[in-house]
Coordinates of C-alpha atoms in Angstrom, one line a residue:
M1 CA 7.1 -5.9 -35.2
E2 CA 4.3 -6.5 -32.8
Y3 CA 5.1 -6.5 -29.1
D4 CA 3.4 -8.8 -26.6
V5 CA 2.9 -6.0 -24.1
I6 CA 3.3 -2.2 -24.3
I7 CA 3.6 -0.5 -21.0
I8 CA 2.9 3.3 -21.0
G9 CA 4.9 4.7 -18.1
G10 CA 8.2 3.7 -16.5
G11 CA 7.6 4.6 -12.9
P12 CA 7.4 2.0 -10.1
A13 CA 4.2 0.4 -11.5
G14 CA 5.4 0.2 -15.1
S15 CA 8.9 -1.1 -14.2
T16 CA 7.5 -3.6 -11.7
M17 CA 5.1 -4.8 -14.4
G18 CA 7.9 -5.2 -16.9
S19 CA 10.2 -7.0 -14.5
V20 CA 7.7 -9.5 -13.4
L21 CA 6.6 -10.2 -17.0
R22 CA 10.2 -10.8 -18.1
K23 CA 10.9 -13.0 -15.1
Y24 CA 8.0 -15.3 -15.6
A25 CA 7.5 -15.0 -19.4
P26 CA 11.2 -14.7 -20.5
T27 CA 10.5 -14.9 -24.2
S28 CA 7.9 -12.1 -24.2
K29 CA 8.5 -8.8 -26.1
V30 CA 7.9 -6.1 -23.6
L31 CA 8.2 -2.3 -24.4
I32 CA 8.2 0.4 -21.7
L33 CA 7.5 3.9 -22.9
E34 CA 8.5 6.7 -20.5
R35 CA 7.9 10.4 -21.5
E36 CA 10.6 11.6 -19.0
V37 CA 14.3 11.0 -19.0
F38 CA 15.5 9.4 -15.7
P39 CA 16.6 10.3 -13.2
R40 CA 13.8 12.7 -12.5
E41 CA 12.4 14.0 -9.2
H42 CA 9.0 12.7 -8.0
V43 CA 7.1 13.0 -4.8
G44 CA 5.9 10.0 -2.8
E45 CA 9.1 8.9 -1.0
S46 CA 7.7 6.9 2.0
Q47 CA 6.8 3.3 1.5
L48 CA 4.9 0.4 3.2
P49 CA 6.3 -3.1 4.0
P50 CA 4.5 -5.0 1.2
I51 CA 6.9 -3.4 -1.3
T52 CA 9.8 -5.4 0.3
A53 CA 8.3 -8.7 -0.9
V54 CA 7.8 -7.3 -4.4
L55 CA 11.4 -6.1 -4.6
E56 CA 12.6 -9.5 -3.5
E57 CA 10.5 -11.3 -6.1
I58 CA 11.8 -9.2 -9.0
G59 CA 15.4 -9.6 -7.8
C60 CA 15.9 -6.0 -7.1
W61 CA 16.0 -5.8 -3.3
D62 CA 19.8 -6.0 -3.0
K63 CA 20.1 -3.1 -5.4
V64 CA 17.7 -0.9 -3.4
E65 CA 19.3 -1.9 -0.1
A66 CA 22.8 -1.0 -1.6
A67 CA 21.5 2.5 -2.3
G68 CA 21.5 3.1 1.4
F69 CA 18.0 4.5 1.8
P70 CA 16.8 5.0 5.4
I71 CA 15.0 2.0 6.8
K72 CA 11.4 2.9 7.7
T73 CA 9.9 1.2 10.7
G74 CA 6.7 3.2 11.1
A75 CA 5.7 6.8 11.8
L76 CA 5.6 9.5 14.4
Y77 CA 2.4 11.4 14.6
R78 CA 1.0 14.5 16.2
W79 CA -2.6 13.7 15.3
G80 CA -6.0 13.1 16.7
S81 CA -7.4 14.6 19.9
T82 CA -4.0 15.0 21.7
D83 CA -1.0 17.2 21.3
D84 CA 1.2 14.3 22.3
I85 CA 3.5 12.7 19.6
W86 CA 2.7 9.0 19.2
R87 CA 4.2 6.1 17.3
F88 CA 2.7 3.9 14.6
D89 CA 5.0 0.8 14.3
F90 CA 5.2 -1.9 11.7
L91 CA 6.8 -4.2 14.2
V92 CA 3.9 -4.9 16.5
G93 CA 5.1 -5.9 19.9
Q94 CA 8.8 -5.9 18.9
N95 CA 11.7 -3.5 19.1
Y96 CA 13.7 -2.9 16.0
E97 CA 17.1 -4.7 16.0
E98 CA 19.9 -2.7 14.4
K99 CA 22.1 -4.4 11.8
P100 CA 25.0 -3.2 9.7
R101 CA 24.1 -1.9 6.3
P102 CA 23.8 -3.1 3.6
S103 CA 22.0 -6.2 5.1
P104 CA 20.5 -9.3 3.6
L105 CA 16.7 -9.6 3.5
A106 CA 15.9 -11.6 6.6
G107 CA 14.1 -11.5 9.9
Q108 CA 12.6 -8.1 10.7
R109 CA 13.6 -6.6 7.4
Y110 CA 10.6 -8.4 5.8
Q111 CA 8.4 -6.2 8.0
T112 CA 10.1 -2.9 7.3
T113 CA 10.5 -0.8 4.2
F114 CA 12.4 2.4 3.0
H115 CA 12.2 6.1 2.7
V116 CA 13.5 6.6 -0.8
D117 CA 14.8 9.4 -3.1
R118 CA 12.4 8.7 -6.0
A119 CA 14.8 9.9 -8.6
I120 CA 17.3 7.2 -7.6
F121 CA 14.7 4.5 -6.6
D122 CA 12.7 4.8 -9.8
E123 CA 15.8 4.7 -12.0
I124 CA 17.0 1.5 -10.2
L125 CA 13.7 -0.1 -10.9
L126 CA 13.6 0.9 -14.6
D127 CA 17.2 -0.1 -15.2
H128 CA 16.4 -3.4 -13.6
A129 CA 13.5 -4.0 -15.9
E130 CA 15.7 -3.2 -18.9
G131 CA 18.3 -5.6 -17.5
L132 CA 15.7 -8.3 -17.5
G133 CA 15.0 -7.8 -21.2
C134 CA 12.4 -5.1 -21.4
E135 CA 12.9 -2.6 -24.3
V136 CA 12.9 0.8 -22.6
C137 CA 12.4 4.1 -24.4
E138 CA 12.8 7.2 -22.2
G139 CA 11.9 10.7 -23.5
T140 CA 9.2 9.0 -25.6
K141 CA 5.7 10.3 -25.3
V142 CA 2.5 8.5 -26.4
T143 CA 0.6 11.1 -28.4
K144 CA -2.4 9.1 -29.7
I145 CA -4.4 5.9 -29.2
R146 CA -6.0 4.1 -32.1
R147 CA -9.0 2.0 -31.0
T148 CA -11.8 -0.1 -32.3
G149 CA -14.6 -0.1 -29.7
D150 CA -13.0 -1.5 -26.5
H151 CA -10.0 -2.9 -28.4
V152 CA -6.7 -0.9 -28.5
D153 CA -5.2 -1.3 -32.0
A154 CA -2.0 0.8 -31.7
V155 CA -0.4 3.7 -30.0
R156 CA 1.5 6.5 -31.6
V157 CA 4.7 7.9 -30.1
E158 CA 7.2 10.7 -30.6
G159 CA 10.5 11.4 -29.0
A160 CA 14.3 11.2 -29.4
L161 CA 14.3 7.4 -28.9
M162 CA 11.9 5.5 -31.0
P163 CA 10.9 1.9 -30.3
E164 CA 12.3 -0.8 -32.6
G165 CA 8.8 -1.8 -33.5
A166 CA 7.6 1.6 -34.6
D167 CA 6.6 2.2 -38.3
E168 CA 7.3 5.4 -40.2
G169 CA 4.4 7.2 -38.7
G170 CA 5.4 6.4 -35.2
W171 CA 2.7 3.8 -34.7
I172 CA 3.5 0.6 -32.6
R173 CA 1.3 -2.4 -31.9
A174 CA 1.0 -5.0 -29.2
K175 CA -1.3 -7.9 -28.1
H176 CA -1.8 -6.2 -24.7
Y177 CA -1.5 -2.6 -23.5
I178 CA -0.9 -1.4 -19.9
D179 CA -1.6 2.1 -18.7
A180 CA 1.0 2.9 -16.0
S181 CA 1.1 6.6 -16.8
G182 CA 0.0 7.8 -13.3
H183 CA -2.8 10.3 -12.7
V184 CA -2.4 11.5 -16.3
G185 CA -4.1 8.2 -17.4
V186 CA -3.1 8.3 -21.1
L187 CA -4.9 5.1 -22.0
R188 CA -7.7 5.5 -19.3
R189 CA -8.7 8.8 -20.9
A190 CA -8.5 7.5 -24.5
M191 CA -10.8 4.6 -23.6
D192 CA -13.3 7.0 -22.0
V193 CA -13.1 5.4 -18.5
P194 CA -15.0 7.5 -16.0
V195 CA -13.4 8.5 -12.7
V196 CA -15.1 8.9 -9.4
E197 CA -13.8 11.0 -6.5
P198 CA -15.3 9.4 -3.4
T199 CA -14.2 11.9 -0.9
S200 CA -14.7 15.6 -0.1
L201 CA -11.2 16.2 1.2
K202 CA -9.6 17.4 -2.0
N203 CA -6.1 18.4 -1.1
I204 CA -3.1 20.0 -2.7
A205 CA 0.4 19.2 -1.6
M206 CA 3.5 21.5 -1.7
W207 CA 7.0 20.5 -0.8
K208 CA 10.7 21.2 -0.8
Y209 CA 13.9 19.2 -0.3
W210 CA 16.2 20.3 2.5
K211 CA 19.9 19.6 3.1
S212 CA 21.5 19.1 6.5
A213 CA 18.3 18.8 8.6
V214 CA 18.9 18.1 12.3
W215 CA 17.4 14.6 12.1
A216 CA 20.5 13.2 10.5
E217 CA 22.6 14.0 13.5
I218 CA 20.0 12.7 16.0
D219 CA 18.8 9.4 14.3
G220 CA 21.7 8.7 12.0
V221 CA 21.0 7.0 8.7
G222 CA 22.0 3.4 8.7
K223 CA 22.0 3.2 12.5
G224 CA 18.5 2.0 13.0
G225 CA 14.9 2.4 11.9
I226 CA 13.7 5.9 10.9
R227 CA 10.1 6.9 11.1
I228 CA 8.2 9.4 8.9
R229 CA 7.1 12.4 10.9
V230 CA 3.5 13.6 10.3
M231 CA 2.4 16.7 12.2
S232 CA -1.1 18.1 12.0
L233 CA -2.1 21.8 11.9
G234 CA -5.5 23.4 12.0
N235 CA -5.6 23.6 8.2
G236 CA -3.6 20.6 7.1
W237 CA -0.6 18.5 7.9
I238 CA 3.2 18.4 7.4
W239 CA 5.3 15.5 6.4
F240 CA 9.0 15.1 7.2
I241 CA 10.7 12.3 5.4
P242 CA 14.4 11.6 5.5
I243 CA 15.3 10.2 2.1
S244 CA 19.1 10.0 2.2
R245 CA 22.1 10.9 4.5
D246 CA 21.7 14.6 3.8
V247 CA 18.4 15.2 2.1
T248 CA 14.9 15.4 3.7
S249 CA 11.6 15.8 2.0
V250 CA 9.3 18.3 3.8
G251 CA 5.8 18.8 2.5
F252 CA 2.5 20.5 3.5
V253 CA -0.9 19.1 2.6
T254 CA -4.0 21.3 2.8
H255 CA -7.5 21.5 1.3
A256 CA -7.7 23.2 -2.1
D257 CA -10.3 25.6 -0.8
H258 CA -8.1 26.7 2.1
Y259 CA -5.3 27.4 -0.4
K260 CA -7.6 29.5 -2.6
Q261 CA -9.1 31.4 0.3
S262 CA -5.7 32.2 1.8
G263 CA -4.7 34.4 -1.1
L264 CA -1.1 33.2 -0.6
S265 CA 1.3 31.7 -3.1
P266 CA 2.3 28.0 -2.6
A267 CA 5.7 29.2 -1.3
E268 CA 4.1 31.7 1.1
L269 CA 1.6 29.1 2.4
Y270 CA 4.4 26.5 2.8
A271 CA 6.6 28.9 4.7
Q272 CA 3.7 29.8 7.0
A273 CA 2.9 26.1 7.7
I274 CA 6.6 25.3 8.5
A275 CA 6.8 28.2 10.9
A276 CA 3.6 27.1 12.7
E277 CA 4.8 23.6 13.5
P278 CA 7.5 23.9 16.2
N279 CA 8.6 20.2 16.0
V280 CA 9.4 20.5 12.3
A281 CA 10.8 24.1 12.5
K282 CA 13.2 22.9 15.2
L283 CA 14.5 20.1 12.9
L284 CA 15.1 22.6 10.1
V285 CA 17.2 25.0 12.0
G286 CA 20.4 25.4 10.1
A287 CA 19.1 23.3 7.1
S288 CA 18.9 24.8 3.6
P289 CA 16.1 24.3 1.1
E290 CA 17.0 23.2 -2.4
G291 CA 15.3 24.6 -5.5
E292 CA 11.8 26.0 -5.9
I293 CA 8.6 25.0 -4.2
R294 CA 6.8 22.1 -5.9
S295 CA 3.1 21.5 -5.7
T296 CA 0.4 19.2 -7.1
K297 CA -3.2 18.4 -6.5
D298 CA -3.4 15.3 -4.3
W299 CA -6.9 14.0 -3.9
S300 CA -8.4 10.5 -4.0
F301 CA -10.0 9.0 -7.1
L302 CA -11.0 5.6 -8.5
A303 CA -11.3 4.6 -12.1
G304 CA -14.7 3.3 -13.1
R305 CA -13.2 0.1 -14.5
M306 CA -9.7 -1.3 -14.5
A307 CA -9.5 -3.4 -17.7
G308 CA -10.9 -3.9 -21.2
Q309 CA -10.6 -6.2 -24.1
N310 CA -6.8 -6.0 -24.4
W311 CA -5.8 -3.3 -22.0
M312 CA -5.4 -2.8 -18.2
L313 CA -4.8 0.1 -15.8
V314 CA -2.1 -0.3 -13.1
G315 CA -0.7 2.0 -10.5
E316 CA -2.1 5.5 -10.1
S317 CA -3.9 5.5 -13.4
A318 CA -6.3 3.0 -11.7
G319 CA -6.8 5.1 -8.6
F320 CA -5.1 7.1 -5.9
A321 CA -5.6 7.3 -2.1
D322 CA -4.7 10.3 0.0
P323 CA -0.9 10.3 1.0
I324 CA -1.6 10.4 4.7
L325 CA -1.0 6.7 5.0
S326 CA 1.9 6.5 2.4
G327 CA 0.0 3.9 0.4
G328 CA 0.7 5.2 -3.2
M329 CA 3.7 3.1 -4.2
T330 CA 2.5 0.0 -2.4
L331 CA -0.9 0.0 -4.2
A332 CA 1.0 0.6 -7.5
M333 CA 3.7 -2.0 -7.2
V334 CA 1.5 -4.8 -5.6
G335 CA -1.2 -4.2 -8.2
A336 CA 1.4 -4.1 -11.1
K337 CA 2.8 -7.5 -9.9
E338 CA -0.6 -9.1 -10.0
A339 CA -1.3 -7.6 -13.4
A340 CA 2.0 -9.0 -14.7
Y341 CA 1.1 -12.5 -13.4
I342 CA -2.2 -12.3 -15.3
H343 CA -0.4 -11.3 -18.6
A344 CA 2.4 -13.8 -18.2
S345 CA -0.4 -16.4 -17.9
L346 CA -2.3 -15.1 -20.9
L347 CA 0.8 -15.2 -23.0
Q348 CA 1.9 -18.7 -22.0
D349 CA -0.8 -20.7 -20.4
G350 CA -4.0 -19.4 -21.9
Q351 CA -5.9 -19.3 -18.6
D352 CA -9.4 -17.9 -18.6
E353 CA -8.9 -14.2 -19.4
E354 CA -12.2 -13.0 -18.1
W355 CA -11.9 -14.8 -14.7
L356 CA -8.4 -13.3 -14.1
K357 CA -9.4 -9.8 -15.2
D358 CA -12.6 -9.8 -13.1
W359 CA -10.5 -10.8 -10.1
Y360 CA -7.9 -8.1 -10.8
C361 CA -10.6 -5.4 -11.1
E362 CA -12.5 -6.5 -8.0
T363 CA -9.3 -6.7 -5.9
Q364 CA -7.9 -3.4 -7.1
T365 CA -11.2 -1.5 -6.6
R366 CA -11.7 -2.9 -3.1
R367 CA -8.0 -2.3 -2.1
I368 CA -8.0 1.3 -3.3
S369 CA -11.4 2.0 -1.9
Q370 CA -10.5 0.6 1.5
H371 CA -7.4 2.7 1.6
I372 CA -9.4 5.8 0.7
K373 CA -11.9 5.1 3.5
F374 CA -9.1 4.4 6.0
A375 CA -7.5 7.8 5.1
D376 CA -10.9 9.5 5.3
Y377 CA -11.4 8.2 8.9
W378 CA -7.9 9.2 9.8
Y379 CA -8.8 12.8 8.8
S380 CA -12.2 12.8 10.4
A381 CA -10.7 11.7 13.8
N382 CA -8.3 14.7 13.9
G383 CA -9.6 17.3 16.4
H384 CA -6.9 19.7 15.4
F385 CA -8.4 20.4 12.0
S386 CA -10.4 23.4 13.0
E387 CA -10.5 24.9 9.4
L388 CA -11.1 21.5 7.9
K389 CA -14.0 20.6 10.2
E390 CA -16.6 21.0 7.5
F391 CA -14.8 18.7 5.1
T392 CA -14.1 16.0 7.7
S393 CA -17.8 16.0 8.6
Q394 CA -18.7 15.4 4.9
I395 CA -16.1 12.6 4.9
A396 CA -17.8 11.0 7.8
A397 CA -21.2 11.2 6.1
E398 CA -20.0 9.8 2.8
A399 CA -18.3 6.9 4.6
G400 CA -21.3 6.2 6.7
L401 CA -19.5 6.8 9.9
S402 CA -21.1 8.0 13.1
L403 CA -17.6 8.7 14.5
N404 CA -18.4 6.6 17.5
P405 CA -15.0 5.1 18.0
N406 CA -16.2 1.6 18.6
E407 CA -18.5 1.7 15.5
A408 CA -15.7 3.3 13.5
F409 CA -13.3 0.5 14.3
Q410 CA -15.9 -2.1 13.6
W411 CA -16.2 -0.6 10.2
L412 CA -12.4 -0.6 9.7
G413 CA -11.7 -3.9 11.3
T414 CA -14.2 -6.0 9.4
G415 CA -16.2 -5.5 6.2
G416 CA -14.1 -7.8 4.0
F417 CA -10.5 -7.1 5.1
V418 CA -9.8 -10.8 5.2
S419 CA -10.1 -11.0 1.4
D420 CA -7.7 -8.0 0.8
D421 CA -4.8 -10.4 1.2
L422 CA -5.3 -14.1 0.9
A423 CA -2.3 -14.9 3.1
S424 CA -2.8 -12.6 6.1
P425 CA -5.3 -10.2 7.8
V426 CA -4.8 -6.6 6.7
V427 CA -6.8 -3.4 6.4
G428 CA -5.8 -1.3 3.4
T429 CA -2.4 -3.1 3.3
Y430 CA -1.8 -2.5 7.1
R431 CA -1.7 -5.4 9.5
L432 CA -4.7 -5.7 11.7
G433 CA -2.6 -5.3 14.9
A434 CA -1.1 -2.0 13.6
V435 CA -4.6 -0.8 12.7
K436 CA -5.8 -1.6 16.2
S437 CA -2.8 0.4 17.6
A438 CA -3.7 3.4 15.5
M439 CA -7.4 3.3 16.3
Q440 CA -6.5 3.2 20.0
I441 CA -4.8 6.6 19.6
L442 CA -7.4 8.1 17.2
S443 CA -10.4 7.1 19.3
G444 CA -8.9 7.8 22.7
L445 CA -10.2 4.4 23.8
P446 CA -8.1 1.2 24.5
A447 CA -8.1 -1.2 21.6
T448 CA -10.0 -4.4 22.3
W449 CA -9.5 -7.9 21.0
E450 CA -12.7 -9.8 20.5
I451 CA -10.8 -13.1 21.1
N452 CA -9.9 -11.9 24.7
K453 CA -13.6 -12.0 25.6
Y454 CA -14.1 -15.7 24.8
N455 CA -12.3 -18.9 25.4
I456 CA -14.2 -21.5 23.2
F457 CA -13.8 -21.1 19.5
T458 CA -15.5 -23.3 16.9
L459 CA -15.7 -23.0 13.1
N460 CA -18.9 -21.8 11.6
L461 CA -19.4 -22.6 7.9
D462 CA -23.2 -22.5 7.9
G463 CA -24.7 -21.0 4.8
C464 CA -21.5 -20.6 2.9
T465 CA -20.4 -21.7 -0.6
T466 CA -17.0 -22.5 -2.0
I467 CA -15.3 -20.6 -4.8
Q468 CA -11.9 -20.5 -6.5
V469 CA -9.8 -17.4 -6.1
P470 CA -6.5 -16.7 -7.9
S471 CA -3.3 -16.7 -5.8
C472 CA -0.1 -15.4 -7.4
H473 CA 3.2 -16.9 -6.2
D474 CA 6.5 -18.1 -7.7
G475 CA 5.4 -17.3 -11.2
V476 CA 2.2 -19.3 -11.2
I477 CA -1.5 -18.5 -10.6
D478 CA -3.1 -21.2 -8.4
K479 CA -6.8 -21.5 -7.8
V480 CA -7.2 -21.2 -4.0
K481 CA -10.3 -22.6 -2.4
C482 CA -12.3 -20.0 -0.4
Y483 CA -15.4 -20.2 1.6
R484 CA -17.8 -17.4 0.8
R485 CA -20.7 -16.0 2.7
G486 CA -22.1 -12.8 1.3
T487 CA -19.1 -10.6 0.5
S488 CA -16.8 -12.2 3.1
L489 CA -14.2 -14.7 2.1
L490 CA -12.2 -17.3 4.1
P491 CA -9.2 -18.4 2.1
M492 CA -7.7 -21.8 2.6
T493 CA -4.1 -20.6 2.3
G494 CA -1.5 -18.9 4.3
I495 CA -2.2 -17.9 7.9
Y496 CA -5.9 -18.7 7.5
R497 CA -5.3 -22.3 6.5
M498 CA -3.1 -22.7 9.5
V499 CA -5.8 -21.3 11.9
F500 CA -8.4 -23.4 10.1
R501 CA -6.3 -26.6 10.8
A502 CA -5.8 -25.6 14.4
L503 CA -9.6 -25.1 14.9
N504 CA -10.3 -28.5 13.6
R505 CA -8.1 -30.0 16.3
A506 CA -8.9 -27.7 19.3
S507 CA -11.5 -25.2 20.4
D508 CA -10.4 -24.4 24.0
A509 CA -8.3 -21.2 24.0
A510 CA -5.3 -22.7 25.8
A511 CA -5.3 -25.8 23.6
L512 CA -5.8 -23.7 20.5
V513 CA -2.8 -21.5 21.2
K514 CA -0.8 -24.7 22.0
E515 CA -1.9 -26.2 18.7
L516 CA -1.0 -23.0 16.7
K517 CA 2.5 -23.0 18.3
A518 CA 3.0 -26.6 17.3
I519 CA 1.9 -26.0 13.7
I520 CA 4.2 -23.0 13.5
A521 CA 7.2 -25.0 15.0
G522 CA 6.6 -27.7 12.4
T523 CA 6.5 -25.4 9.4
K524 CA 10.0 -25.0 8.1
E525 CA 9.2 -21.9 6.0
I526 CA 8.4 -19.9 9.2
T527 CA 11.6 -18.2 10.5
E528 CA 9.9 -15.7 12.9
P529 CA 7.7 -17.8 15.3
Y530 CA 6.4 -14.8 17.3
N531 CA 5.4 -12.9 14.1
A532 CA 3.6 -16.0 12.8
L533 CA 1.7 -16.4 16.1
L534 CA 0.7 -12.8 16.1
G535 CA -0.5 -13.2 12.5
A536 CA -2.5 -16.3 13.5
L537 CA -4.2 -14.4 16.3
E538 CA -4.9 -11.5 14.0
A539 CA -6.5 -14.0 11.6
L540 CA -8.6 -15.6 14.4
E541 CA -9.7 -12.1 15.4
G542 CA -10.9 -11.4 11.9
M543 CA -12.6 -14.8 11.6
V544 CA -14.5 -14.1 14.8
S545 CA -15.5 -10.6 13.7
E546 CA -16.8 -11.9 10.3
G547 CA -18.6 -14.9 11.8
W548 CA -16.4 -17.6 10.5
V549 CA -15.7 -18.6 14.1
K550 CA -18.4 -18.9 16.8
A551 CA -16.9 -17.7 20.1
T552 CA -18.4 -18.6 23.5
V553 CA -17.4 -18.6 27.1
N554 CA -16.6 -21.5 29.5
E555 CA -16.1 -19.9 32.9
G556 CA -14.0 -22.8 34.1
R557 CA -11.3 -22.5 31.3
P558 CA -8.6 -19.9 30.9
F559 CA -8.9 -16.9 28.5
M560 CA -6.4 -15.4 26.1
N561 CA -4.8 -12.1 26.9
V562 CA -3.6 -10.6 23.7
T563 CA -2.1 -7.1 24.0
L564 CA -0.6 -4.6 21.5
D565 CA 2.6 -3.9 23.5
E566 CA 3.7 -7.4 24.6
A567 CA 5.6 -9.9 22.5
S568 CA 3.7 -12.9 23.9
V569 CA 0.2 -14.2 24.5
S570 CA -0.5 -14.8 28.2
M571 CA -3.2 -17.2 29.3
A572 CA -5.1 -16.4 32.5
G573 CA -4.6 -19.2 35.0
V574 CA -1.8 -20.9 32.9

């Protein structure tokens, strides 16, 4: 028996891929091969909000919510040039509203996410994929890849549970093959795909799980949003992630050279780091560690290519960004969803394969690279890293940063972020407003909005061309019209299309805001008007920065006054 798709790896990327495929190509034969037997422990417990939409789309959000994982609303940092602890919030300009658990997915919950116990979370996802019709084989290892040039012919497996389609030699065949095997990259290695490591900050991570940490008594799981705690030391940083009512993941990340030069074992170095951070040490008074210290190398990399003749890389096999920004699972699951859309289309509609694969490769490469650069700047802006100073200087040089805060933000805030998400303005999967808030802390300077400096806004489409870009939604891939100028894209969908419509009707700042509010009020799909208005202003900010909107000043007219800590837009003189 030949399968339509064989997925190597049953983690979040593989199970998401399988679930989306079976949802939108329900007659497809999908096999997921997982070398471990779930549940199994795994690091990477803290998520980002884009995962929420993926869970909803595959029909798994209620199952995850029912597991009672803590709701993540952002982070608490001791980072940068100050010893103060500061907040990084997903809900820009809003306070989190507590609701009974479990709760339906509505309102602010779309902008929040979870801290998860990966053993439980990953099993929920894999079982869900199986429930949708994927054939799942756990404890089954891929031992060999048979190929002809860039074409995968078959894979060989061994294990206690053999796939239905395996022959006597353990060989199985499919039309398409997906590598979701994580950093191991089973298929990536077999296809001789090169890997680049575009950063000098090569870290290792070591962690333990603790029972009865103090946070549970202070914050209370299920009684409001919980933030990941990230505390910097001179030689690295500590994470503190509540993952259940009684279990907290506490880890230490440091440079590989520091670990080697210390002469200490991972357990000794970990204990030393915990003792050196009073905020974390205080939270662990009376708590008890479970099991042995765990460790892994944790540095960024990017695959030289993401797809071939009948194969594709998804999740961490395609690339990995440093965990400081908790982006691993988000990059994996969002990318896997998009890869599944492509394969559902190939199996059913016969859309242009090269067009779709080129888009996937370009998008994934840009997204992972952008996250790596964002993480690199995050490190380089930390004055506490006395022992890591040499490495952060190299990061700055590699990224082309002068470390002038204004120039650094210009680099982060523009340079193609508009095309990272066709629907809304984000930087490495973070909303632009949240990025501005973070840069305000890291740079020590107040974040500025370009749109506050002007009050006349007109579209500028000079010198651009139009192209078609894939947009995945509701099981179909639409061709979305985009204006293109150089590497910058202006999509005619989502928030950008709304702002584009408003700009065609008004240019004066006051009239433009009034027009945006009217469009939002008249769009029945929008249930959070404030959030939509903030998104529109973020989009306008990006369009001004990238030259899609020409901004000028009329001294006789009012200006906008967009701020990061107010849930409204005030207009001077109005």
